[in-house]
Short mmCIF file of C-alpha atoms and ligand atoms in Angstrom, two decimals:
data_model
loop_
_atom_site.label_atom_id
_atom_site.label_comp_id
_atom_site.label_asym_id
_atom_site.label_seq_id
_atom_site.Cartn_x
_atom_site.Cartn_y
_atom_site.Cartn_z
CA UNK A 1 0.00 0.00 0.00
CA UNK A 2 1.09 3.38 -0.59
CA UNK A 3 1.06 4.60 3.07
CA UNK A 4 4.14 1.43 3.76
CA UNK A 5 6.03 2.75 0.96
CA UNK A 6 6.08 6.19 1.91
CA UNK A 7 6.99 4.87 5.40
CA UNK A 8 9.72 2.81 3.94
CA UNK A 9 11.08 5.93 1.92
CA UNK A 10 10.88 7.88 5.23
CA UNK A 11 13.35 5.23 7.20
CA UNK A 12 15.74 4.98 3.77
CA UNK A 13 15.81 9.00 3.87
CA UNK A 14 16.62 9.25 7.19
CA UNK A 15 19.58 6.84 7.02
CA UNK A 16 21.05 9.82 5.43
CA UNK A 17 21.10 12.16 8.22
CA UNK A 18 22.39 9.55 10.93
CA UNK A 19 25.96 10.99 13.05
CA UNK A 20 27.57 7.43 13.16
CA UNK A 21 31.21 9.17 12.62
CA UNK A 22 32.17 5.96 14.67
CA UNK A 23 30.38 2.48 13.84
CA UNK A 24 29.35 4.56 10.32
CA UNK A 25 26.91 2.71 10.83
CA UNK A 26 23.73 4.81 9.62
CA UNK A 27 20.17 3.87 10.56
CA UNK A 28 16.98 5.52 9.94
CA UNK A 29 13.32 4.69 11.14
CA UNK A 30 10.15 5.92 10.57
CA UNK A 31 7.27 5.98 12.88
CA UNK A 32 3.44 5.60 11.32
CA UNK A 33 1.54 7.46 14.20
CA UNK A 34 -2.27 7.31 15.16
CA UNK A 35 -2.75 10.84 13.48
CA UNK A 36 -1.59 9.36 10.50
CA UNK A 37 1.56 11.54 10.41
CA UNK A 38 5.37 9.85 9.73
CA UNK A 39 7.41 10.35 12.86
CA UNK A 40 11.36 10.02 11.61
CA UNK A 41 14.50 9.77 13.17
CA UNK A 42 18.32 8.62 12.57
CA UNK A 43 20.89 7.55 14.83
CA UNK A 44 22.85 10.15 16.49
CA UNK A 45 26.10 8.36 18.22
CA UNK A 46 28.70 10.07 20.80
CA UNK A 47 32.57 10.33 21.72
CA UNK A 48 31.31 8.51 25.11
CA UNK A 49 29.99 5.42 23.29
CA UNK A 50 27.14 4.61 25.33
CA UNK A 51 25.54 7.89 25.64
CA UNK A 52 24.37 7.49 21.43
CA UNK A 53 20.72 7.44 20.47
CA UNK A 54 19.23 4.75 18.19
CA UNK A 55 17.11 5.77 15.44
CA UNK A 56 13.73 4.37 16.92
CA UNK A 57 14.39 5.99 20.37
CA UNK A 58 14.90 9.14 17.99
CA UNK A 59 11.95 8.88 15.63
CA UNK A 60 9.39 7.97 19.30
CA UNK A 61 11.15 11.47 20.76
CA UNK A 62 10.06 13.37 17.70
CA UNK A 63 6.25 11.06 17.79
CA UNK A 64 6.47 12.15 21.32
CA UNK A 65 7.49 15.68 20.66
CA UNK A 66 4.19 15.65 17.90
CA UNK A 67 1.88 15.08 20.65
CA UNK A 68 1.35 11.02 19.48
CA UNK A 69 1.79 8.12 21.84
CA UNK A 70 0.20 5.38 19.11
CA UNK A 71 2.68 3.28 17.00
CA UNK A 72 0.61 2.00 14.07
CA UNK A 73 3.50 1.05 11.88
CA UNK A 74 8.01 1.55 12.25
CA UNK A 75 10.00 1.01 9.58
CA UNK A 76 13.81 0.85 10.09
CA UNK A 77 16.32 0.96 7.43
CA UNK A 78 20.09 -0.01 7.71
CA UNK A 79 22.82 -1.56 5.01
CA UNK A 80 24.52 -4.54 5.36
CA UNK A 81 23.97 -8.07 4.55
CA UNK A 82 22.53 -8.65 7.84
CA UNK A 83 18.75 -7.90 8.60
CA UNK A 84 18.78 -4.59 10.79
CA UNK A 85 16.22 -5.49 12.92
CA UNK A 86 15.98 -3.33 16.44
CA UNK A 87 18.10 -3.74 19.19
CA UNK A 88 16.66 -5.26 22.30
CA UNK A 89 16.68 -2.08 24.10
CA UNK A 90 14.71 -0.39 21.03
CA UNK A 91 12.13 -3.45 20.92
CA UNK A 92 11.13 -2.30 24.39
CA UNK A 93 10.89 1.01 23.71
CA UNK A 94 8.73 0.41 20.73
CA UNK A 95 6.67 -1.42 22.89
CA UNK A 96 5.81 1.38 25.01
CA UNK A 97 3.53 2.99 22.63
CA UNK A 98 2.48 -0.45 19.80
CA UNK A 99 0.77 -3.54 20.12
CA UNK A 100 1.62 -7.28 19.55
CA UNK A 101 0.65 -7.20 16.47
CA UNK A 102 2.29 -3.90 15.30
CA UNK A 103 4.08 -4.39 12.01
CA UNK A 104 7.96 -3.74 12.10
CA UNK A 105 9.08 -3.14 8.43
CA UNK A 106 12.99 -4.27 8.13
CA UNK A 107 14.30 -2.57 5.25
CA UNK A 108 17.79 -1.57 3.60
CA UNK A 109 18.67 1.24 1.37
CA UNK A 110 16.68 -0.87 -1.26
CA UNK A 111 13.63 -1.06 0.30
CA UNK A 112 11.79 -3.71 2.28
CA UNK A 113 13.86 -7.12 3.20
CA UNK A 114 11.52 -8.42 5.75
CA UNK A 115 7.80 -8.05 7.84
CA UNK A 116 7.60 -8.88 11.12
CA UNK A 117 5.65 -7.85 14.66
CA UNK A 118 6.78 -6.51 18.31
CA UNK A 119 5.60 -9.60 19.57
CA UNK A 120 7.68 -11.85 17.23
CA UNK A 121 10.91 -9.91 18.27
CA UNK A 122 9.90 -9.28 22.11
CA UNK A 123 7.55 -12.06 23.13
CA UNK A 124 6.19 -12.14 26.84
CA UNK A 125 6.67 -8.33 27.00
CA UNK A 126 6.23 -6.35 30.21
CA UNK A 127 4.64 -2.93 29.05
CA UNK A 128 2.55 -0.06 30.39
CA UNK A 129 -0.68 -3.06 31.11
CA UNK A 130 2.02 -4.82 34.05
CA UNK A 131 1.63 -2.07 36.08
CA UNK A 132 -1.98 -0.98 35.86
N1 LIG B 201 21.48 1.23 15.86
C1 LIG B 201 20.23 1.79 15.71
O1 LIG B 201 20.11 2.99 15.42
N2 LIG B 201 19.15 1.01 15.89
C2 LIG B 201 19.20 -0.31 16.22
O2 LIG B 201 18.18 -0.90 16.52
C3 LIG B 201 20.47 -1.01 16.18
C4 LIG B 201 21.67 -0.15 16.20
C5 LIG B 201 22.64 2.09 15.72
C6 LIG B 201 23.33 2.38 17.02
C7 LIG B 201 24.73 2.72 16.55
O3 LIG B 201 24.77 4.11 16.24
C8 LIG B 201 24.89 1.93 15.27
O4 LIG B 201 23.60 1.50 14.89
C9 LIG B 201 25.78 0.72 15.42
O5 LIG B 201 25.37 -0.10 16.45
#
């Protein structure tokens, strides 16, 4: 559908504003949000290693910063020959604001490689219902 292509292009466009001076490793993602805006966001890495932001914690800041808390769709776009699926840290964070059954689009600079759902990368998850 046109809306997961546009989402797609979204995370491959981002890719190219990722600061990975360090892994140059670049990584974009792109948030579909319940107001049916795109939500984007690249990785932004640091001297002090650790301190770097992923690019799904920096496309759900700039959701966030939009007012939206819904994840209807994330696409996430790196190179390699490897699938870049999220990190484990980023699967949780996704899961803050999607469902189970959210799609997560895994694509490169081509486009998509792979579909798959929060609750096929982060089964059992503790989220926001644990502590209601
Ligand atoms: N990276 C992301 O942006 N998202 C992920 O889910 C995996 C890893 C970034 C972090 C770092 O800047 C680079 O990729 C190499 O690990």
């Amino acid at each position: 559908m046109q809306q997961q292509k546009t989402l797609i292009a979204a995370a491959i466009a981002a890719m190219d504003k990722a600061y990975a001076p360090y892994s140059k490793f670049h990584v974009g993602a792109a948030i579909l949000a319940a107001d049916g805006k795109i939500h984007s966001g690249c990785n932004v890495e640091n001297a002090a290693y650790p301190v770097g932001n992923c690019a799904e914690a920096s496309a759900i800041s700039a959701m966030v910063l939009a007012g939206q808390s819904k994840i209807l769709a994330i696409a996430v776009a790196g190179a390699g020959d490897e699938l870049c699926t999220p990190c484990g840290g980023c699967r949780q964070r996704i899961r803050e604001f999607a469902e189970p059954e959210t799609p997560i689009l895994i694509c490169d600079t081509k486009g998509l490689r792979y579909t798959t759902t929060l609750a096929e990368l982060l089964p059992l998850s503790f989220g926001p219902d644990n502590l209601s």
